[in-house]
PDB file of C-alpha atoms and ligand atoms in Angstrom:
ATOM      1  CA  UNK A   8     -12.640 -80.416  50.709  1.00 97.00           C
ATOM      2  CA  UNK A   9     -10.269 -80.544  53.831  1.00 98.00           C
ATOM      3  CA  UNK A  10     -10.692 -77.585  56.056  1.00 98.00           C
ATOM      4  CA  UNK A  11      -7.640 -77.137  58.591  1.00 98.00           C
ATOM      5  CA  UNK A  12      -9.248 -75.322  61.802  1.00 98.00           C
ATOM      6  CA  UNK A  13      -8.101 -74.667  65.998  1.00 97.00           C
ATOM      7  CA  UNK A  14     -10.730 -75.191  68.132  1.00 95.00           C
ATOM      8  CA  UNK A  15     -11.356 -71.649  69.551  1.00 96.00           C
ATOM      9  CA  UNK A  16     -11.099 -70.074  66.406  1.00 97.00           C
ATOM     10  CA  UNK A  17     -14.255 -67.488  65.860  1.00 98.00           C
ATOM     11  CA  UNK A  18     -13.369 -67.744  62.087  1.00 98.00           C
ATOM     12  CA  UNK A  19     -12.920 -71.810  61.713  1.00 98.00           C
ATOM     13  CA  UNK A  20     -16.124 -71.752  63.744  1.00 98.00           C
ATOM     14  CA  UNK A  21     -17.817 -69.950  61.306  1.00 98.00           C
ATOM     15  CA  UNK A  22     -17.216 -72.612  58.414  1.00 98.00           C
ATOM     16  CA  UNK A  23     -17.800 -74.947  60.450  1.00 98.00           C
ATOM     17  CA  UNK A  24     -21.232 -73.615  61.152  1.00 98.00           C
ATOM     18  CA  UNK A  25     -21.894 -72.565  57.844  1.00 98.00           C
ATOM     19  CA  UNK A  26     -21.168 -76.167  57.015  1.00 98.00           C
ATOM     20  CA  UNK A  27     -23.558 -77.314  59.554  1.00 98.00           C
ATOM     21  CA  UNK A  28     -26.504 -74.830  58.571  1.00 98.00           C
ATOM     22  CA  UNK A  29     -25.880 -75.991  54.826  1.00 98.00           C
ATOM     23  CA  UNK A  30     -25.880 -79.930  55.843  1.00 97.00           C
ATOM     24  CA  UNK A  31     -22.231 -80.147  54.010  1.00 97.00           C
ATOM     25  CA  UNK A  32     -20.885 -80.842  57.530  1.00 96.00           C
ATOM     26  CA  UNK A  33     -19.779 -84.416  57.011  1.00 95.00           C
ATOM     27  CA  UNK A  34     -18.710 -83.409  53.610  1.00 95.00           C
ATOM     28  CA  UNK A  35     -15.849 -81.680  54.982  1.00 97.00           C
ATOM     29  CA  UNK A  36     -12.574 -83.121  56.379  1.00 98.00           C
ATOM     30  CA  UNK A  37     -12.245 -81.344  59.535  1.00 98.00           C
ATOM     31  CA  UNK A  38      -8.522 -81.344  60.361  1.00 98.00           C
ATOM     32  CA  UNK A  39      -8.405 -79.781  63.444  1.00 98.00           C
ATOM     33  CA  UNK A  40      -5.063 -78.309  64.873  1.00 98.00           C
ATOM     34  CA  UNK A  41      -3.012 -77.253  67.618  1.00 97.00           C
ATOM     35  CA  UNK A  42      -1.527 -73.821  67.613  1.00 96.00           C
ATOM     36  CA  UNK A  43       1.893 -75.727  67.329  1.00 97.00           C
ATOM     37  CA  UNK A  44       0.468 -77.603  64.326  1.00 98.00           C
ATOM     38  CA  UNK A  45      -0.818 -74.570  62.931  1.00 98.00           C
ATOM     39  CA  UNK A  46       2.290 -72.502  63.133  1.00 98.00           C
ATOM     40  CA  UNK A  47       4.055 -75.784  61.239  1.00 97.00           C
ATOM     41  CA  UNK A  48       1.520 -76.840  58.586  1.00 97.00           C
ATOM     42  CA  UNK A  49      -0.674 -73.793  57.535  1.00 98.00           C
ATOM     43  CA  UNK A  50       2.231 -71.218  56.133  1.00 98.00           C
ATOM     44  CA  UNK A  51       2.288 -73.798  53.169  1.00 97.00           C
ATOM     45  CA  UNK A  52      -1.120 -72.890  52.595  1.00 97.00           C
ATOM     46  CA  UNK A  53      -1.870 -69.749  53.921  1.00 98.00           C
ATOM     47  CA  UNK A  54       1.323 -67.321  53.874  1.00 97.00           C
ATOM     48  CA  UNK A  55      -0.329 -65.309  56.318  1.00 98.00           C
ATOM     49  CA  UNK A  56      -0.182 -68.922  58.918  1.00 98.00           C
ATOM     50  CA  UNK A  57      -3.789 -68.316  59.778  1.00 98.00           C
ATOM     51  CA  UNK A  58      -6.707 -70.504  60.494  1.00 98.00           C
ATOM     52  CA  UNK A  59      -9.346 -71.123  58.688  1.00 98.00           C
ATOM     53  CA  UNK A  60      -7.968 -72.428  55.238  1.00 98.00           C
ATOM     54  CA  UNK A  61      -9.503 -74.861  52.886  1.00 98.00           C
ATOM     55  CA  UNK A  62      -7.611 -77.191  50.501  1.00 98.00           C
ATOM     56  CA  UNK A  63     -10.378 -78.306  47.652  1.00 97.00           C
ATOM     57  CA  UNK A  64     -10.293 -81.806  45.964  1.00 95.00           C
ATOM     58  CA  UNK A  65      -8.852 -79.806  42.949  1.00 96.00           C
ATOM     59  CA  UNK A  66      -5.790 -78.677  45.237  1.00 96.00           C
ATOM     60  CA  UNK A  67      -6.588 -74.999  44.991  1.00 96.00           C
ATOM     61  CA  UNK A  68      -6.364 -73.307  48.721  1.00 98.00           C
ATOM     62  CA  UNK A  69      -8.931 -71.174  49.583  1.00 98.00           C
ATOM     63  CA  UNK A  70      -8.566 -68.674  52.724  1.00 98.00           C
ATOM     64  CA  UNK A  71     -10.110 -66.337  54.992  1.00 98.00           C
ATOM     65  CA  UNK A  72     -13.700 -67.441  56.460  1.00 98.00           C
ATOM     66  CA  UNK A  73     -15.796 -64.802  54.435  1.00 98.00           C
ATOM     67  CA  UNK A  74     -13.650 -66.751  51.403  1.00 98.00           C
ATOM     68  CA  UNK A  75     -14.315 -70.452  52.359  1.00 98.00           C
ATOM     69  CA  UNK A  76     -18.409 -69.774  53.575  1.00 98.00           C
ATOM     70  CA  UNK A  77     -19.336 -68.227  50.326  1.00 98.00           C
ATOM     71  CA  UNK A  78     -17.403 -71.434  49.051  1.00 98.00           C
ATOM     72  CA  UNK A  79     -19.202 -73.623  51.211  1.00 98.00           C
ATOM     73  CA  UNK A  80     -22.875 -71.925  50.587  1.00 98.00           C
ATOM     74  CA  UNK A  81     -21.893 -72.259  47.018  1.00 97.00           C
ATOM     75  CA  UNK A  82     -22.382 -76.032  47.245  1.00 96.00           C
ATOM     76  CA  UNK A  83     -25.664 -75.731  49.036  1.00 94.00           C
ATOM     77  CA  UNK A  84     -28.364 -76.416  46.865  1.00 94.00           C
ATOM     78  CA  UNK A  85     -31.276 -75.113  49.938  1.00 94.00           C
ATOM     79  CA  UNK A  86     -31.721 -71.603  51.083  1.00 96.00           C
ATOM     80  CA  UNK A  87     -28.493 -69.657  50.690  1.00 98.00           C
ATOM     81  CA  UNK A  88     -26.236 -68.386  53.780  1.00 98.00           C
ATOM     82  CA  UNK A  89     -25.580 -65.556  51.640  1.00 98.00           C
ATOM     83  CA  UNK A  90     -28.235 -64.015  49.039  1.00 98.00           C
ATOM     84  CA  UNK A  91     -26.977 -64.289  45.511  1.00 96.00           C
ATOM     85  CA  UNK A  92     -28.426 -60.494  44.744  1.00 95.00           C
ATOM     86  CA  UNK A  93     -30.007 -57.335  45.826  1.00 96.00           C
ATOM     87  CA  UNK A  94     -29.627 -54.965  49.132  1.00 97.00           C
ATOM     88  CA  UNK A  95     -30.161 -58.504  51.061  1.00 97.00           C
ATOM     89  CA  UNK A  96     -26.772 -59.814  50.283  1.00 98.00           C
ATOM     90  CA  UNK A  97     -24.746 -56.704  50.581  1.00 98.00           C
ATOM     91  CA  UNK A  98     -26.736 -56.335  54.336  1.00 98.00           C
ATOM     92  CA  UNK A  99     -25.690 -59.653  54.748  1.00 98.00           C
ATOM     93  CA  UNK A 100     -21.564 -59.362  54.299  1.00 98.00           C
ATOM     94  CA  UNK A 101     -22.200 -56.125  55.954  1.00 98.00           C
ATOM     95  CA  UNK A 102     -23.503 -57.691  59.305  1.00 98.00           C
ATOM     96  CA  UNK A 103     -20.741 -60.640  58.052  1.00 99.00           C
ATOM     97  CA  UNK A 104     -18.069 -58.544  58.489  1.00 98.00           C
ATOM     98  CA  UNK A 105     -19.127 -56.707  61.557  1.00 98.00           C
ATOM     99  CA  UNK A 106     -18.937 -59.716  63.757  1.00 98.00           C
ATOM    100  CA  UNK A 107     -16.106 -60.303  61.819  1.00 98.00           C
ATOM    101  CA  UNK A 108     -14.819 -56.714  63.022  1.00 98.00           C
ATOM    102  CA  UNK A 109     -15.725 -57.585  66.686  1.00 98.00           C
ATOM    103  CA  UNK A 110     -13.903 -60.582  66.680  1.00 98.00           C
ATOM    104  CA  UNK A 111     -10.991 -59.193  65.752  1.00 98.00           C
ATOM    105  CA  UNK A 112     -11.448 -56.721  68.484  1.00 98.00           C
ATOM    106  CA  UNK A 113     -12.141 -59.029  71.115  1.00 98.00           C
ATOM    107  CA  UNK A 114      -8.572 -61.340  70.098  1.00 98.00           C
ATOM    108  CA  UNK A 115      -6.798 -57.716  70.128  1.00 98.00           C
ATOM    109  CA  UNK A 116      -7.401 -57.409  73.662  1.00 98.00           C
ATOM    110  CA  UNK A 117      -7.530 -60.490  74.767  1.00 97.00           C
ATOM    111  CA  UNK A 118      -4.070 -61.277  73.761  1.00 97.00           C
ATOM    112  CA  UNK A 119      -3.039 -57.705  74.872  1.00 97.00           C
ATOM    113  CA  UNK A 120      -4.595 -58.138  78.230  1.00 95.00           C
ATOM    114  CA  UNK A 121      -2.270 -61.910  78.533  1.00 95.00           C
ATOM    115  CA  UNK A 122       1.042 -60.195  78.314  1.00 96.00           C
ATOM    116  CA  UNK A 123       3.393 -59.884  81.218  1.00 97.00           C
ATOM    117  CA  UNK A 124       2.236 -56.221  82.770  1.00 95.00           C
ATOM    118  CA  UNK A 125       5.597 -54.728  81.966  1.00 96.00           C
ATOM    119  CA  UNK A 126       4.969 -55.367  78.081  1.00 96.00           C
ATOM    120  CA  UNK A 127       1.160 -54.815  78.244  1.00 96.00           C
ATOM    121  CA  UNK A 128      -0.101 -51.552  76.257  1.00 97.00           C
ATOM    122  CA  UNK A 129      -3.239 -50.106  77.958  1.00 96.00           C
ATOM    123  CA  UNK A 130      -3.591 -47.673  75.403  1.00 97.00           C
ATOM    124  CA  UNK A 131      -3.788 -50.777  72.694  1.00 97.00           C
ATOM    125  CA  UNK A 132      -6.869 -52.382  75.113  1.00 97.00           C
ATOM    126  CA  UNK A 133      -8.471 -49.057  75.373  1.00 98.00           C
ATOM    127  CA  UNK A 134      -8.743 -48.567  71.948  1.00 98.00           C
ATOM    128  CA  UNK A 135      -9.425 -51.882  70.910  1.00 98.00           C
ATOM    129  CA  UNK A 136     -11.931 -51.974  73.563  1.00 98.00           C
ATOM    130  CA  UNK A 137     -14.088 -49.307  72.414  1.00 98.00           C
ATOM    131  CA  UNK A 138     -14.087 -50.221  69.046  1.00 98.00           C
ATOM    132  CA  UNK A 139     -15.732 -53.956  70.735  1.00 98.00           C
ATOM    133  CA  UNK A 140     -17.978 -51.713  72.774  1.00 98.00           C
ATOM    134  CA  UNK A 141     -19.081 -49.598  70.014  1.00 98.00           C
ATOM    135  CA  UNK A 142     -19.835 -53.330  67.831  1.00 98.00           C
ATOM    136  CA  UNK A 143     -21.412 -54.815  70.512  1.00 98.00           C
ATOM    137  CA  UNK A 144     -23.799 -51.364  70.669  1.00 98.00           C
ATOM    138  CA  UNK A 145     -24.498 -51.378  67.173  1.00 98.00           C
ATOM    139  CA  UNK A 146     -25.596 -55.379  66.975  1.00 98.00           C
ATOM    140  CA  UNK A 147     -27.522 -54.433  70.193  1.00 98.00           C
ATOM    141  CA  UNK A 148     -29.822 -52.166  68.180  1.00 98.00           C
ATOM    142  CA  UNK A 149     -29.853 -54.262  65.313  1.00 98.00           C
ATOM    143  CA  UNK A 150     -30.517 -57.276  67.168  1.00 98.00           C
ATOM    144  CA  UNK A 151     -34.562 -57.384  66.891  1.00 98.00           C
ATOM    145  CA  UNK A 152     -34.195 -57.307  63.197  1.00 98.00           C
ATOM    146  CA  UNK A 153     -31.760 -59.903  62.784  1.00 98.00           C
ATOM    147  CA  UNK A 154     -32.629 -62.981  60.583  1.00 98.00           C
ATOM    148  CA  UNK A 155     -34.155 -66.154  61.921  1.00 97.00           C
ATOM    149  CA  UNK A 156     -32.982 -68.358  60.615  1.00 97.00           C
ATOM    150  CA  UNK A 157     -29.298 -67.459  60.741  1.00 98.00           C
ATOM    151  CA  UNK A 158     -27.899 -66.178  57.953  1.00 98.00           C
ATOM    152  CA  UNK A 159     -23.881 -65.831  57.261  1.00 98.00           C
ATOM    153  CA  UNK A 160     -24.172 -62.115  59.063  1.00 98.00           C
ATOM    154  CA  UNK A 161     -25.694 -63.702  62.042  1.00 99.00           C
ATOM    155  CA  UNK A 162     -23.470 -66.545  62.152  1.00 99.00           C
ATOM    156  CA  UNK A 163     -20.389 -64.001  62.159  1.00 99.00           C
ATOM    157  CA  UNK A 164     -21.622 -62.044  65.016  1.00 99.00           C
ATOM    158  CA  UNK A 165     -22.331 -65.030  67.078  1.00 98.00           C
ATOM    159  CA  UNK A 166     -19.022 -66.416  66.760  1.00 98.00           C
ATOM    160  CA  UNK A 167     -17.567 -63.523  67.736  1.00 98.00           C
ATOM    161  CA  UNK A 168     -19.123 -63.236  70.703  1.00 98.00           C
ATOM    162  CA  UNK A 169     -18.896 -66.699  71.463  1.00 98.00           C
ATOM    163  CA  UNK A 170     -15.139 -66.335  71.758  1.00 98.00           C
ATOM    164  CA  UNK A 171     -15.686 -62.623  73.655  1.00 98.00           C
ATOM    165  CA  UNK A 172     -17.606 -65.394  75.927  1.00 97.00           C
ATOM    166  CA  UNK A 173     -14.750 -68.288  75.805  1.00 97.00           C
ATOM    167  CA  UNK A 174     -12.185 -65.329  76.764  1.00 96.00           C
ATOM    168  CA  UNK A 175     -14.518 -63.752  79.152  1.00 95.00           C
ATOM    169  CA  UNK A 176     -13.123 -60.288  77.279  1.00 94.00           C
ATOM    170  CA  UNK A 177     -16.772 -58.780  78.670  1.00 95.00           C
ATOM    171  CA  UNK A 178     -18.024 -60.195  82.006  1.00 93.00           C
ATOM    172  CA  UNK A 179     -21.629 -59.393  82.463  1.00 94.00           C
ATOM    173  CA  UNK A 180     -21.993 -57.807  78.480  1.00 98.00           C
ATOM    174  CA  UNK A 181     -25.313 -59.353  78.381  1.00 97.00           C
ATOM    175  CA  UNK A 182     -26.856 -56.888  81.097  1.00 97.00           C
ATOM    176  CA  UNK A 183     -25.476 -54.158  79.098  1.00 98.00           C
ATOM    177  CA  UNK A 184     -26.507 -55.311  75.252  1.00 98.00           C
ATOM    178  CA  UNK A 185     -29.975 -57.302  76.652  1.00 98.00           C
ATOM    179  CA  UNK A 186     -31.166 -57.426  73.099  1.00 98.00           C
ATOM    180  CA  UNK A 187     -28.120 -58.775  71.882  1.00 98.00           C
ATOM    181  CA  UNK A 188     -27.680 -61.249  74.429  1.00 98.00           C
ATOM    182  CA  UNK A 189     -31.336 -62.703  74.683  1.00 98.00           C
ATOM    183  CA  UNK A 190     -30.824 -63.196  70.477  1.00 98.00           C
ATOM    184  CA  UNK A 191     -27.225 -65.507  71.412  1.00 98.00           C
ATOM    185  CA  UNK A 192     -28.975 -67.363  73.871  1.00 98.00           C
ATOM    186  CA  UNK A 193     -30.921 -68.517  71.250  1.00 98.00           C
ATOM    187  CA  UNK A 194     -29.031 -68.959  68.390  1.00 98.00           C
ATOM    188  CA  UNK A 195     -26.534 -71.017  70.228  1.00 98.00           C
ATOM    189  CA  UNK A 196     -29.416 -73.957  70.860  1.00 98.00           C
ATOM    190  CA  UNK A 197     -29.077 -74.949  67.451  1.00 98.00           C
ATOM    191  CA  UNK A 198     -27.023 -77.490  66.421  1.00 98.00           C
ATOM    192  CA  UNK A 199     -24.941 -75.913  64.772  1.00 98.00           C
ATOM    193  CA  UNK A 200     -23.466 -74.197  67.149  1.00 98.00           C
ATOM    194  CA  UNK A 201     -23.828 -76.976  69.836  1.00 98.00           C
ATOM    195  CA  UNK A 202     -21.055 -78.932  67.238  1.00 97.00           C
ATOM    196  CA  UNK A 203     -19.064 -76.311  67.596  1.00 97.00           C
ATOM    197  CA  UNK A 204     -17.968 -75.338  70.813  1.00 95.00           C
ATOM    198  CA  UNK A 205     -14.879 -74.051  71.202  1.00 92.00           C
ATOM    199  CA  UNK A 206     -12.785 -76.057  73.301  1.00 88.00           C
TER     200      UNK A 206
HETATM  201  N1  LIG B  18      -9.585 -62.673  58.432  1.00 67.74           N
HETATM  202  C1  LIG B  18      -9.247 -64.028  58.804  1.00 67.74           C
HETATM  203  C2  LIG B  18      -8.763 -64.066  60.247  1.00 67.74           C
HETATM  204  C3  LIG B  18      -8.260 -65.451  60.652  1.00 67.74           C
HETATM  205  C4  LIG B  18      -7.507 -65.400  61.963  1.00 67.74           C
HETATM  206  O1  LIG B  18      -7.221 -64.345  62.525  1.00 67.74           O
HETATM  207  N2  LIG B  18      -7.164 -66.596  62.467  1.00 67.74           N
HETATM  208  C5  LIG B  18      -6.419 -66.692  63.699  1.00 67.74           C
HETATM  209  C6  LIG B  18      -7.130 -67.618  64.687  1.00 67.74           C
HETATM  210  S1  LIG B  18      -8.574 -66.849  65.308  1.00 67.74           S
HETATM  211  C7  LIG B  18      -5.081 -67.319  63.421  1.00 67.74           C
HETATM  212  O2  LIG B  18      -4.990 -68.346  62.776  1.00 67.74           O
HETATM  213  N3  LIG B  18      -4.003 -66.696  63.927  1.00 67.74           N
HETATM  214  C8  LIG B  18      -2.679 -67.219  63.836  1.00 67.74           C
HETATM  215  C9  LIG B  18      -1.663 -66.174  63.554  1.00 67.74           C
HETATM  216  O3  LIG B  18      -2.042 -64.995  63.372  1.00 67.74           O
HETATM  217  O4  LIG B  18      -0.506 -66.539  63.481  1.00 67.74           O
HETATM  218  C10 LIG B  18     -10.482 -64.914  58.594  1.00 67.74           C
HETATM  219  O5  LIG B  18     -11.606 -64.392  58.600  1.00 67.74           O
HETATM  220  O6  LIG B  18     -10.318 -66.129  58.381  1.00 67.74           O
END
């Protein structure tokens, strides 16, 4: 499987970790990208031009993260990213999707907040500002309970705020969601994560 990725990308990140957790890392051709690269190559695969997307030895494309890590845990034969049944899994692509949400928050006003101040929409950061607040609140009370180790929920929210981190969206969140920030410190010792900073 070739996996076309940037290297700030919350959602390549995630299959990348995924990969990791799963020991399939060095099973997958990482072809990293520019965002030039990206806006050339990845329309052919992805009509949408976005990052991650997965081209299997079959040929067959596979995108969007939540797509290509249940792919990827589907070739793990150890503990599962995501649990095959029950109220488990469907917490798990719940929590999946919330860091997913948050992500998408953060890039919202993070590429909001870079445009020229004459074509900048405050009322576009506010909004998508409280609906990062309001995830980061919600993962803060959730935090204790999370699951150690990682599973594909987990590994969602930390990407996201890895990039809220790499765009420095929240200065000083961690005083404000202690919980939530004393669980990232954490998880981002592991390996995983350590092979895939973004740059
Ligand atoms: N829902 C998608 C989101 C992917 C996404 O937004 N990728 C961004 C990079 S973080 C991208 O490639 N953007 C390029 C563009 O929108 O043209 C996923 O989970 O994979």
């Amino acid at each position: 499987m070739k996996c076309y990725i940037t290297s700030n990308s919350p959602y390549a990140r995630k299959v990348q970790v995924a990969a990791h957790e799963t020991g399939l890392g060095d099973e997958v051709e990482w072809q990293v990208l520019t965002r030039e690269e990206r806006a050339e190559v990845v329309p052919d695969m992805n009509p949408l031009g976005k990052v991650p997307v997965a081209v299997l030895d079959a040929g067959n494309v596979l995108m969007d993260s939540p797509v290509i890590c249940a792919y990827v845990d589907s070739l793990n034969n150890g503990p599962k990213l995501i649990p095959e049944e029950g109220s488990e899994r469907w917490a798990v692509l719940t929590l999946e999707a919330l860091g997913d949400g948050l992500g998408e928050a953060v890039i919202a006003v993070a590429l909001e907040g870079r445009k020229p101040e004459d074509q900048r929409s405050q009322a576009v950061i506010d909004r998508q500002a409280g609906k990062m607040a309001a995830g980061l609140a919600a993962l803060d009370k959730q935090a204790g309970d999370f699951n150690d180790p990682p599973l594909m929920g987990e590994i969602a929210v930390a990407c996201a705020l890895g990039y809220m981190e790499f765009r420095d969206v929240a200065p000083d969140w961690g005083k404000t969601y202690p919980a939530l920030s004393g669980w990232y410190a954490e998880i981002l010792k592991r390996q995983s994560f350590i092979l895939s900073q973004p740059s």
